[in-house]
Coordinates of C-alpha atoms and ligand atoms in Angstrom, one line a residue:
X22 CA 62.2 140.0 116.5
X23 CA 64.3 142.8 117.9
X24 CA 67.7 142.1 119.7
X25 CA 69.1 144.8 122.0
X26 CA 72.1 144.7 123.8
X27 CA 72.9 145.6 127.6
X28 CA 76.1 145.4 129.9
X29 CA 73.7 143.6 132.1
X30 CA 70.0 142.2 131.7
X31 CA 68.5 141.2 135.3
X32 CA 65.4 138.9 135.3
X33 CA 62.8 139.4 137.5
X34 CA 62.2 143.7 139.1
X35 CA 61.3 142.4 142.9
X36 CA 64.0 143.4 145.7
X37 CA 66.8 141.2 144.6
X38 CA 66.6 142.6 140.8
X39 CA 65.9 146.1 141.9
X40 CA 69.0 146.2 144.1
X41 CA 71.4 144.7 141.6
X42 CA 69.5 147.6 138.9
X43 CA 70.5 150.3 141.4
X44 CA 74.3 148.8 141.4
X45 CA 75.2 148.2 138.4
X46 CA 73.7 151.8 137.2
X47 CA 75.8 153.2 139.5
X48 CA 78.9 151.3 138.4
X49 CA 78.1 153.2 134.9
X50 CA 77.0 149.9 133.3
X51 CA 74.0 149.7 131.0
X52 CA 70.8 148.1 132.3
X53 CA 67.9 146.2 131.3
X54 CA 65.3 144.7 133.6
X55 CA 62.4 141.5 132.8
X56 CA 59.3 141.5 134.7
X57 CA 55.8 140.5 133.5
X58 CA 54.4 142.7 136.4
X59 CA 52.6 142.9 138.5
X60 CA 55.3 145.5 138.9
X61 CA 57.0 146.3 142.8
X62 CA 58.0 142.6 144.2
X63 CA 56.8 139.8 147.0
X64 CA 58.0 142.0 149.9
X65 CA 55.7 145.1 148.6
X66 CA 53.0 143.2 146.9
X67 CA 51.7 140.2 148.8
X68 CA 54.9 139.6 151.8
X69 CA 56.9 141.8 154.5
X70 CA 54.8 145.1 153.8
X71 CA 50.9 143.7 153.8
X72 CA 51.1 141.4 156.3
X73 CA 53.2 144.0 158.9
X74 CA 50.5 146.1 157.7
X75 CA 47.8 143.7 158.8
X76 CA 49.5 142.7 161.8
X77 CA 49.8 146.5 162.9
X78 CA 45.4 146.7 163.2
X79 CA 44.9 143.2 165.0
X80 CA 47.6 144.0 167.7
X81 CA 46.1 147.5 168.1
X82 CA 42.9 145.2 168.8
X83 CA 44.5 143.1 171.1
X84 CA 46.3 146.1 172.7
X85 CA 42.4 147.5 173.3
X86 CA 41.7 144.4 175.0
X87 CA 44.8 144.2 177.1
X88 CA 44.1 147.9 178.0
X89 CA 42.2 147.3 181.5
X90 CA 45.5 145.9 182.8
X91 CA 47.1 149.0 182.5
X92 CA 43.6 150.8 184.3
X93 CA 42.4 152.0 180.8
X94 CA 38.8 150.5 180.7
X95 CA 38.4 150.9 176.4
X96 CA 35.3 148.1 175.8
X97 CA 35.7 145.2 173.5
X98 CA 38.1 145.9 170.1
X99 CA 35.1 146.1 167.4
X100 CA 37.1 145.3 164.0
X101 CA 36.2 147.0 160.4
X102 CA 37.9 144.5 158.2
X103 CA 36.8 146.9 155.3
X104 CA 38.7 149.1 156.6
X105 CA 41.9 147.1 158.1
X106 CA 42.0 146.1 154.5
X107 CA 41.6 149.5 152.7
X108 CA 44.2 150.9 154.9
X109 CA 46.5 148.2 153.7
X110 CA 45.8 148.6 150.2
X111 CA 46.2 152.2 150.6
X112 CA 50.1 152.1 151.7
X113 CA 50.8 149.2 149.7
X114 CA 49.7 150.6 146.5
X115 CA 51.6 153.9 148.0
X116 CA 55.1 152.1 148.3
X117 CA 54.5 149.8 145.2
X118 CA 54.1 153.4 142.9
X119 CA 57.5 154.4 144.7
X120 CA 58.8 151.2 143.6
X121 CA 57.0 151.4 140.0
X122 CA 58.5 155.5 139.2
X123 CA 62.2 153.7 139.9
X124 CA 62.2 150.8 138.0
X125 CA 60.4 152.6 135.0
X126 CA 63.9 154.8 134.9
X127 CA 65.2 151.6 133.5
X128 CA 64.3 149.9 130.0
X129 CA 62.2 147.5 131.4
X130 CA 60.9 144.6 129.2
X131 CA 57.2 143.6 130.3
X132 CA 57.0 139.7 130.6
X133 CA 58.7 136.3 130.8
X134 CA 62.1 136.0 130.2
X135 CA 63.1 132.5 128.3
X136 CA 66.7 131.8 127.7
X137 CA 67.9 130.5 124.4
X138 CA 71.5 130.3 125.2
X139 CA 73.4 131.3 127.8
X140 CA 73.9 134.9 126.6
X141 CA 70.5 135.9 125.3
X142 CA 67.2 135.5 126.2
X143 CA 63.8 136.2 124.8
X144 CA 60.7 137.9 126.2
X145 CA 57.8 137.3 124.4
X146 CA 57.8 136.6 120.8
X147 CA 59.1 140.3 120.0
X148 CA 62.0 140.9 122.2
X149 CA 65.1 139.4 122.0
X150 CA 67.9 140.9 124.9
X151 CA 71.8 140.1 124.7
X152 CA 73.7 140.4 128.0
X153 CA 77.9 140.3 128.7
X154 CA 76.4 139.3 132.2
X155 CA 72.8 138.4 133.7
X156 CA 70.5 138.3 137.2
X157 CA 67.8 136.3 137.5
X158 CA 66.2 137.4 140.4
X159 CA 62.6 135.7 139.6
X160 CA 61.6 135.1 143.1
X161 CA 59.4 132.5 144.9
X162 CA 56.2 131.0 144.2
X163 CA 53.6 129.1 146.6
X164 CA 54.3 125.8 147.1
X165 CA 51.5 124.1 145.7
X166 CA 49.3 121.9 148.0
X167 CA 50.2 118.4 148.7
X168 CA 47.8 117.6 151.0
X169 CA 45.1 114.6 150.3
X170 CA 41.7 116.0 149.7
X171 CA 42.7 120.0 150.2
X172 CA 42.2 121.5 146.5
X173 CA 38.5 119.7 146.4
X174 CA 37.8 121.1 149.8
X175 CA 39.4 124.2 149.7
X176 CA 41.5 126.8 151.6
X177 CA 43.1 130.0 151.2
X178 CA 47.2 130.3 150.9
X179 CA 48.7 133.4 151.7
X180 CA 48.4 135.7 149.4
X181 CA 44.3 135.3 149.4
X182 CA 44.9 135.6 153.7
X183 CA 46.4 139.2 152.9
X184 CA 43.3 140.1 150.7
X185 CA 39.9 139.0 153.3
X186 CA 36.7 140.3 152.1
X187 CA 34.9 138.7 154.8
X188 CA 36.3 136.8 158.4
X189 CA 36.0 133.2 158.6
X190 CA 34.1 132.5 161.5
X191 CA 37.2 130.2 162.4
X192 CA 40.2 129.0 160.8
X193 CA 42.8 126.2 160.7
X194 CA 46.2 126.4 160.0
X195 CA 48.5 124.1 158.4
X196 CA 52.1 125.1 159.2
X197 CA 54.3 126.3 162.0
X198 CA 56.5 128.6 160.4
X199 CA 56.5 132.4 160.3
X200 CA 54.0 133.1 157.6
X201 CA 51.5 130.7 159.1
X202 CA 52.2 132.1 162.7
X203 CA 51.9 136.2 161.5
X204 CA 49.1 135.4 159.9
X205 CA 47.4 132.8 162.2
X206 CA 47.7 135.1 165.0
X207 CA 46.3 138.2 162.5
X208 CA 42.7 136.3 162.7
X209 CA 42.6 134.6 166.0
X210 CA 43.2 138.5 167.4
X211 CA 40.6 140.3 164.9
X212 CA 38.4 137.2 166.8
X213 CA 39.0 134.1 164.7
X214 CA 38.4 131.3 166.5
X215 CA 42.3 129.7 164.9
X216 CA 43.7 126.2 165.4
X217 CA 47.4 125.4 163.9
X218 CA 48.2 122.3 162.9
X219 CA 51.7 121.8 162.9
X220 CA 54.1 118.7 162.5
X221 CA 56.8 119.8 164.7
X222 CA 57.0 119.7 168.6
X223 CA 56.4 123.8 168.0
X224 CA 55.8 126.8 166.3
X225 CA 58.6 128.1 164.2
X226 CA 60.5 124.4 163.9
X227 CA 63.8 125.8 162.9
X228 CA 64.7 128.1 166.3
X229 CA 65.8 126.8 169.2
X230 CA 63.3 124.8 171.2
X231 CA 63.4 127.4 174.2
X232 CA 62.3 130.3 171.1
X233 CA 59.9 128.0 169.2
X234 CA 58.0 126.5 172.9
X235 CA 58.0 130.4 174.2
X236 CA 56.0 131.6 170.9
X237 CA 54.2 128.6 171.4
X238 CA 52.8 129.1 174.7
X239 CA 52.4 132.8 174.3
X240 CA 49.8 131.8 171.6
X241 CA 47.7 129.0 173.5
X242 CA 48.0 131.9 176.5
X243 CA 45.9 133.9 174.2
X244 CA 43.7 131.1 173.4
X245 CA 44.8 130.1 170.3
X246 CA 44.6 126.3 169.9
X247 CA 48.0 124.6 168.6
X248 CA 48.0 120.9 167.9
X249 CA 51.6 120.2 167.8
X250 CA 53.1 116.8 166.8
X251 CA 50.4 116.4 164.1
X252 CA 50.6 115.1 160.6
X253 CA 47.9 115.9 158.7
X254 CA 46.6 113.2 156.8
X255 CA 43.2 114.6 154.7
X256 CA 41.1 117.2 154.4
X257 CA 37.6 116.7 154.0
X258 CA 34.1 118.5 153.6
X259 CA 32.4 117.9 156.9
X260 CA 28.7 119.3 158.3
X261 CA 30.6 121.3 160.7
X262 CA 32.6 122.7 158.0
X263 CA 35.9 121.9 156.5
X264 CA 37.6 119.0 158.0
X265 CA 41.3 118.6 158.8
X266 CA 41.9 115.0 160.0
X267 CA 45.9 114.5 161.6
X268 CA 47.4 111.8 163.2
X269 CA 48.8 112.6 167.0
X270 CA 50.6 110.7 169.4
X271 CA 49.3 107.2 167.7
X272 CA 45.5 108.5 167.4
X273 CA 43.8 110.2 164.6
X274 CA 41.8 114.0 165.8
X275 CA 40.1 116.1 164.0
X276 CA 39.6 119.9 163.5
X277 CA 36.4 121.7 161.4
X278 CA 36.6 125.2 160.7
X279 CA 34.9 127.1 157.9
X280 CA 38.9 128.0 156.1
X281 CA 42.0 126.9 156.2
X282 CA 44.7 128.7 155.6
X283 CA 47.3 126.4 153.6
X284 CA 50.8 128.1 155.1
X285 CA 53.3 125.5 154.2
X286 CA 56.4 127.2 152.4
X287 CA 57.3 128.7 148.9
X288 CA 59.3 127.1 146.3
X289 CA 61.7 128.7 144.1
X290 CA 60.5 130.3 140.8
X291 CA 62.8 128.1 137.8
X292 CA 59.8 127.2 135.7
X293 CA 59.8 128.9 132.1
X294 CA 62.8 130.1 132.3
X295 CA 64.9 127.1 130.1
X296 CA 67.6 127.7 132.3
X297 CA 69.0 124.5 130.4
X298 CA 69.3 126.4 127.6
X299 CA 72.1 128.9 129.7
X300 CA 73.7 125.8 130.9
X301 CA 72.5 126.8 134.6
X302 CA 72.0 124.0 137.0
X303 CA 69.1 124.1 139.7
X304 CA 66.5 121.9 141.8
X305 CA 63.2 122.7 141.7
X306 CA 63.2 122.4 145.3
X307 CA 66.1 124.5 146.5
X308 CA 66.2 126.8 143.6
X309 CA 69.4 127.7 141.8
X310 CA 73.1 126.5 142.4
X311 CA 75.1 129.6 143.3
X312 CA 78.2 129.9 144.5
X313 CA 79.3 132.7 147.2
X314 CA 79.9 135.4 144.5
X315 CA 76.3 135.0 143.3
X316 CA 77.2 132.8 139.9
X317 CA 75.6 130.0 138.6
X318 CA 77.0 127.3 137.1
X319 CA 77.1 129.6 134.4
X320 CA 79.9 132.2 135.3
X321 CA 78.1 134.9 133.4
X322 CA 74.9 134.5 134.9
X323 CA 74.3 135.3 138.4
X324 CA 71.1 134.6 140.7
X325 CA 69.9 136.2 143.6
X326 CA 67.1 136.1 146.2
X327 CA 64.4 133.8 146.9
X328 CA 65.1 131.8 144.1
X329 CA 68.3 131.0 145.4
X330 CA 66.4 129.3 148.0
X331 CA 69.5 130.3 150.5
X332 CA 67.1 132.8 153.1
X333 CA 63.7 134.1 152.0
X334 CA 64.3 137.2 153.5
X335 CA 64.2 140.8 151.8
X336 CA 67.5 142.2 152.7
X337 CA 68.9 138.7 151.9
X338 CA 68.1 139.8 148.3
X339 CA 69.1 143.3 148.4
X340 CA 72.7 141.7 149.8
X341 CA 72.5 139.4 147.2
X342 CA 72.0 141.3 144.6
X343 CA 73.9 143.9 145.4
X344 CA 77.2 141.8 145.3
X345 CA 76.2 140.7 142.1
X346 CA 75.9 144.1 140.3
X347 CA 79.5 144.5 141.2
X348 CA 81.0 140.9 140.4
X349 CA 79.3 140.5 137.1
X350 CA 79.8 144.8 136.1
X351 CA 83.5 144.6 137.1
X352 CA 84.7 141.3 136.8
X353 CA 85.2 140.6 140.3
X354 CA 84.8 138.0 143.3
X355 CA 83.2 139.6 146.1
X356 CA 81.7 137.1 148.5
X357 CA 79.1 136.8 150.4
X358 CA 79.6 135.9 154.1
X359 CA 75.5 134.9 155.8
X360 CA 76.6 134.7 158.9
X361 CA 74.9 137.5 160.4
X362 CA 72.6 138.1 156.9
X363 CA 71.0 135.1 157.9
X364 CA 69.4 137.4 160.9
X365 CA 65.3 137.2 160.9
X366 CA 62.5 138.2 163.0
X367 CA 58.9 137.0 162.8
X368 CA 56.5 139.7 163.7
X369 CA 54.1 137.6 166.0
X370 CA 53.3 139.3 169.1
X371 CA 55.8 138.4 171.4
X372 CA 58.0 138.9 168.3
X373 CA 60.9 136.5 167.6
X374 CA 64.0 137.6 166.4
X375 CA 67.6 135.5 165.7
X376 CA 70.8 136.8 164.7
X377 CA 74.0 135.1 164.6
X378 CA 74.1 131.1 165.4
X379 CA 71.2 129.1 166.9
X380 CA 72.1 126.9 169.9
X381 CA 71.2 124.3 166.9
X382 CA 73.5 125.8 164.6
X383 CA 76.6 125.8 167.4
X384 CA 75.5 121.8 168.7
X385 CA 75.4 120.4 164.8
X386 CA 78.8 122.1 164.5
X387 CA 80.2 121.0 167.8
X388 CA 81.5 124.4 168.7
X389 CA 81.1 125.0 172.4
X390 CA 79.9 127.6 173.7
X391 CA 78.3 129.1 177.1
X392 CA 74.5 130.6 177.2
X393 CA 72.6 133.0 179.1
X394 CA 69.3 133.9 179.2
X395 CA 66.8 136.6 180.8
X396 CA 63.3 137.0 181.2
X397 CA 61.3 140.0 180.3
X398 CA 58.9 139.3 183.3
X399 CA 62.0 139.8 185.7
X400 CA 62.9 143.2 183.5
X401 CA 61.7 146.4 185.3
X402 CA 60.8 148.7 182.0
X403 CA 59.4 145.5 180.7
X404 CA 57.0 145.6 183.8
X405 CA 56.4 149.2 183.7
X406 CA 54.8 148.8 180.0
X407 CA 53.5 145.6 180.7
X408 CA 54.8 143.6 178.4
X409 CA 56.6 140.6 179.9
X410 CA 56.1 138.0 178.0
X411 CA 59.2 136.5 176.2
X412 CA 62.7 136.1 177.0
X413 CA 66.4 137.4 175.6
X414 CA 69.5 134.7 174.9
X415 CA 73.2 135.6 174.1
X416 CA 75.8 132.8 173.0
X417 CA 79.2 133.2 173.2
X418 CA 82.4 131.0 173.0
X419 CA 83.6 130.0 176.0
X420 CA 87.3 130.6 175.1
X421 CA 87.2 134.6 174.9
X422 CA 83.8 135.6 175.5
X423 CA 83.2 136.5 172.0
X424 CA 78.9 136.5 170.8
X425 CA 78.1 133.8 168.7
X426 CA 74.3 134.3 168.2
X427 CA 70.8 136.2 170.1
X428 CA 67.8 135.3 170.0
X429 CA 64.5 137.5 171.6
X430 CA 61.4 136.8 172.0
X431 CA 59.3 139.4 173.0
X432 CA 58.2 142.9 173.0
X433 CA 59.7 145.2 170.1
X434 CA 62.3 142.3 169.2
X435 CA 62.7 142.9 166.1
X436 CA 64.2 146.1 166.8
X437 CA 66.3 144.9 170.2
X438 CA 67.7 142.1 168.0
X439 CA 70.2 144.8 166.7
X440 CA 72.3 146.1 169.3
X441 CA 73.5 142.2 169.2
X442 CA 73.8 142.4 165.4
X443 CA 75.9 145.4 165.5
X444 CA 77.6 143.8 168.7
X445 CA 78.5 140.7 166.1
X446 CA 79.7 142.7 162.9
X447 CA 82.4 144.0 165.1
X448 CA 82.8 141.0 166.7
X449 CA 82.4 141.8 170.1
X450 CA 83.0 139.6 173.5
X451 CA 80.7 139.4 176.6
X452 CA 83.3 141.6 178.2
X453 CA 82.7 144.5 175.5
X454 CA 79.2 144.2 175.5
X455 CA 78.7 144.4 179.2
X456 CA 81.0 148.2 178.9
X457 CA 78.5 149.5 176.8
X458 CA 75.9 152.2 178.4
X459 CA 72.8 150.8 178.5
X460 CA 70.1 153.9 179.1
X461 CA 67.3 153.1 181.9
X462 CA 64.7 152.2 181.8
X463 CA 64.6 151.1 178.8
X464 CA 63.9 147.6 177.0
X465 CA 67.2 147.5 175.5
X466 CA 69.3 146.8 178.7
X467 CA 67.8 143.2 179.1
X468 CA 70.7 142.4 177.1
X469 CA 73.8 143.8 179.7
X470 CA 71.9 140.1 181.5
X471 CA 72.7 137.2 179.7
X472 CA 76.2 139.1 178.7
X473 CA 76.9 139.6 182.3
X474 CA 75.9 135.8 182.9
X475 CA 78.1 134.7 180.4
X476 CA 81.0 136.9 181.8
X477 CA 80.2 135.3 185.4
X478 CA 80.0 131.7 183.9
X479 CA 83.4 131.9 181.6
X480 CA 85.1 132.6 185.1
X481 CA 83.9 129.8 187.0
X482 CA 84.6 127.2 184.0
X483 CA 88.7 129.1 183.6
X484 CA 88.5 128.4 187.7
X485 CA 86.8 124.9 187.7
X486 CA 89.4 124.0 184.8
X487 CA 93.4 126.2 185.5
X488 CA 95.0 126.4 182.4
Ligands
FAD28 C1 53.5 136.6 153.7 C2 54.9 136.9 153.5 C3 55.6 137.7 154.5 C4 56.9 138.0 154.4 N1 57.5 138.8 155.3 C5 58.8 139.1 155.3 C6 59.4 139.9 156.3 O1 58.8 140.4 157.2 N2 60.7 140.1 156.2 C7 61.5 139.6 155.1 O2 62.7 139.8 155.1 N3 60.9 138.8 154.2 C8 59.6 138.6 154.2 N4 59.1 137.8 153.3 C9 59.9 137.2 152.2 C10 60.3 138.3 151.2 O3 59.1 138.9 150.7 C11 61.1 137.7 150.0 O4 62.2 137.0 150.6 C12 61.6 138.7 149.0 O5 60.6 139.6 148.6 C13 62.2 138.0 147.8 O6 62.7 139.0 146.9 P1 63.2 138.5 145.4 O7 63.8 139.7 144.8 O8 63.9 137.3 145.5 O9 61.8 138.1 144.7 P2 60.5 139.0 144.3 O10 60.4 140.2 145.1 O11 59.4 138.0 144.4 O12 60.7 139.4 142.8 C14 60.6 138.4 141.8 C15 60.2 139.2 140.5 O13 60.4 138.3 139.4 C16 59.4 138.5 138.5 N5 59.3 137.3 137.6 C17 58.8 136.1 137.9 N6 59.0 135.2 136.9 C18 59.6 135.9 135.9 C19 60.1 135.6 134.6 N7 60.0 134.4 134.1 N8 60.7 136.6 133.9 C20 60.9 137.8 134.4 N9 60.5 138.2 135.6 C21 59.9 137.2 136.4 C22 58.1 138.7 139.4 O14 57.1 139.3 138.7 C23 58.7 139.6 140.5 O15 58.6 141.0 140.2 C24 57.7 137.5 153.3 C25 57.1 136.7 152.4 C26 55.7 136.4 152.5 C27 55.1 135.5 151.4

């Protein structure tokens, strides 16, 4: 077996890995990466970039069918899944070989890495790779299925959902989180008829109620069915199709669809890597113990990304990884501060988008603080485009106005979300934010709102209660 020798060896070529390459490079150190392929990462591969793709075809559809409203008579969307599908397959494998012609600038060791102590590891049977420092950035996997009777029966998970060769004639979903809700909404608008079951009293369990009930309704307004409040308890062959039994409100209902789309999480991806044997310490559930400078219980071997199981988000890793490069390549203790990292946006249509703290996140800490909220249907360039759906909220403390979270849902949110997140990193009051020029008409001024609601309502409190 061959032993080479690097400043640092990072495990796993996806975003986090990739990132942490790119920085240590540039910090002069020498670098090896681990992958056994398929090369280019989640977010490339089978995440963020297929499924926007997707997503960009059936809400073209749906804007054909929402068309008339705006006097533009267009006829019924008529769908090519062939070619939704070659399109996507086309740009992925387009941003993948961009991916592929960087990493392959770096020795990079095709297959599993397997520590043996906790400053080599092996890959393969011929490899054998020293480190002063490591990254394992080894990712996610699907989290298997747990439900009775669903592997004899059935279904696809996400990755085989990115991939159709043919549309179900309709689909059930299990899950309410952001996977199951991009997806789920994909089909139902290329004309799926698509049920979600869902345990939670709505979509997206983890926002705020008023975020989670809006996305919610938006959906059934479409004619999407979501059974909310529903455990599943079997899955079943039936003649109508596949069965999904669930218990709600003390009865048991059923669903039959001919798929179902199995959308409930990812776990971290620990297994083969005898992280034992490097003295790390991790939960096959919530991945690997890191502390905010990236290192594992090991202090020569860091972790970053989904395996961290901190935020399954792409520019999570990057950040993660990033900050890694630097503390294991010099020494150091840069931290890592989530607070507004943690931002997110699901790409539903309204889209959702969250930076900062939830109004759950500000009640579990007991931190007061004053909210206000505006509707899209009550915005004027939200009216003139038609797209009303959806709502903005701005949190801030009640002491000196400053913002403490946002949250959107609706039209182009994802992008609004970041005049608050920008707002945030300088930490910004109310009274800053309501300064700012706002052009019109545009989308973006929803926000001057709820800031200049806040404003008004911090008065009346500093009257109701004189210092
Ligand atoms: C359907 C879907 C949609 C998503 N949409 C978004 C989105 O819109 N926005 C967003 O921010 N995030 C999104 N995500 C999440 C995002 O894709 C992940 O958070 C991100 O890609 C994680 O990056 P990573 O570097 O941790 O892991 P990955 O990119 O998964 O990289 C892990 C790498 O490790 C390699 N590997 C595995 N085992 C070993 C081993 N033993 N030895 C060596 N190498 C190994 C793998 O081959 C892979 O290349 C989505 C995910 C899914 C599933």
């Amino acid at each position: 077996m061959e032993t080479l020798s690097y400043d640092l060896v990072i495990v796993g070529a996806g975003s986090g890995g990739y990132a942490a390459a790119r920085t240590a490079e540039a910090m002069g150190a020498s670098v090896a990466l681990v992958d056994p392929g398929p090369l280019g990462g989640l977010c490339i591969l089978r995440g963020c970039m297929p499924s926007k793709t997707l997503i960009a075809s059936s809400d073209r559809a749906q804007a054909i069918r929402e068309a008339p409203e705006l006097g533009i008579d267009a006829g019924a969307p008529r769908p090519d899944l062939a070619r939704i599908v070659a399109r996507k397959d086309e740009i992925i494998k387009g941003f993948a070989d961009y991916r592929i012609a960087n990493l392959t600038d770096y020795p990079l060791y095709y297959g599993s890495a397997r520590f043996v102590s906790g400053d080599e590891l092996h890959v393969g049977d011929e490899v054998a790779l020293r480190g002063k420092a490591f990254v394992v950035a080894t990712g996610s996997v699907i989290a298997p299925a747990v439900v009775e009777g669903l592997i004899e029966t059935g279904f696809i998970d996400s990755d085989a959902a990115l991939a159709p060769e043919r549309l179900p004639a309709s689909l059930t979903v299990l899950g309410g989180g952001y996977v199951a809700a991009e997806l789920g909404q994909f089909y139902a608008r290329l004309g799926v008829a698509t049920t979600f079951v869902l345990r939670a009293p709505h979509l997206l369990s983890t926002e705020d109620d008023d975020v989670g009930d809006a996305l919610t309704q938006a959906l059934r307004d479409e004619g999407i069915r979501v059974e909310t409040g529903a455990q599943v308890v079997r899955v079943e062959r039936s003649a109508a199709g596949k069965r999904v039994t669930y218990a709600q409100g003390g009865a048991e209902e059923h669903v039959d669809s001919e798929e179902i789309l199995y959308a409930l999480g990812r776990l971290p991806n620990v297994a083969g890597l005898d992280l034992e044997a490097a003295g790390v310490r991790y939960h096959a559930m919530t991945g690997i113990e890191i502390d905010d400078t990236m290192r594992t219980s090991n202090p020569n071997i860091f972790a970053v990304g989904d395996v961290t199981g901190i935020a399954p988000l792409v520019h999570v890793a990057i950040y993660q990884g990033e900050i890694a490069a630097r503390n294991a390549v010099s020494r150091a203790r840069e931290r890592a501060d989530y607070t507004l990292q943690k931002a997110h946006a699901i790409f539903t249509d309204p889209q959702v988008a969250v930076a900062g703290a939830t109004e759950k996140d500000l009640q579990r800490a007991a931190i007061p603080y004053v909210s206000g909220s505006y509707p899209f249907d009550d915005h004027g360039k939200a009216i003139a485009i038609g797209r009303t759906k959806g709502f903005v909220k701005m949190l801030a403390s009640p002491d000196d106005g400053r913002i403490l979270g946002a949250a959107v849902v609706g039209q182009e949110g994802s992008d609004l979300i970041h005049e608050t997140i920008v707002a945030m990193a300088y930490g910004a009051t109310v009274y800053d934010f309501v300064k700012i020029p706002h052009l019109h008409p545009t989308l973006a001024e929803i926000w001057t709102y709820p800031a200049e609601t806040i404003v008004e309502l911090i008065a009346a409190i500093k009257v109701a209660t004189p210092a």
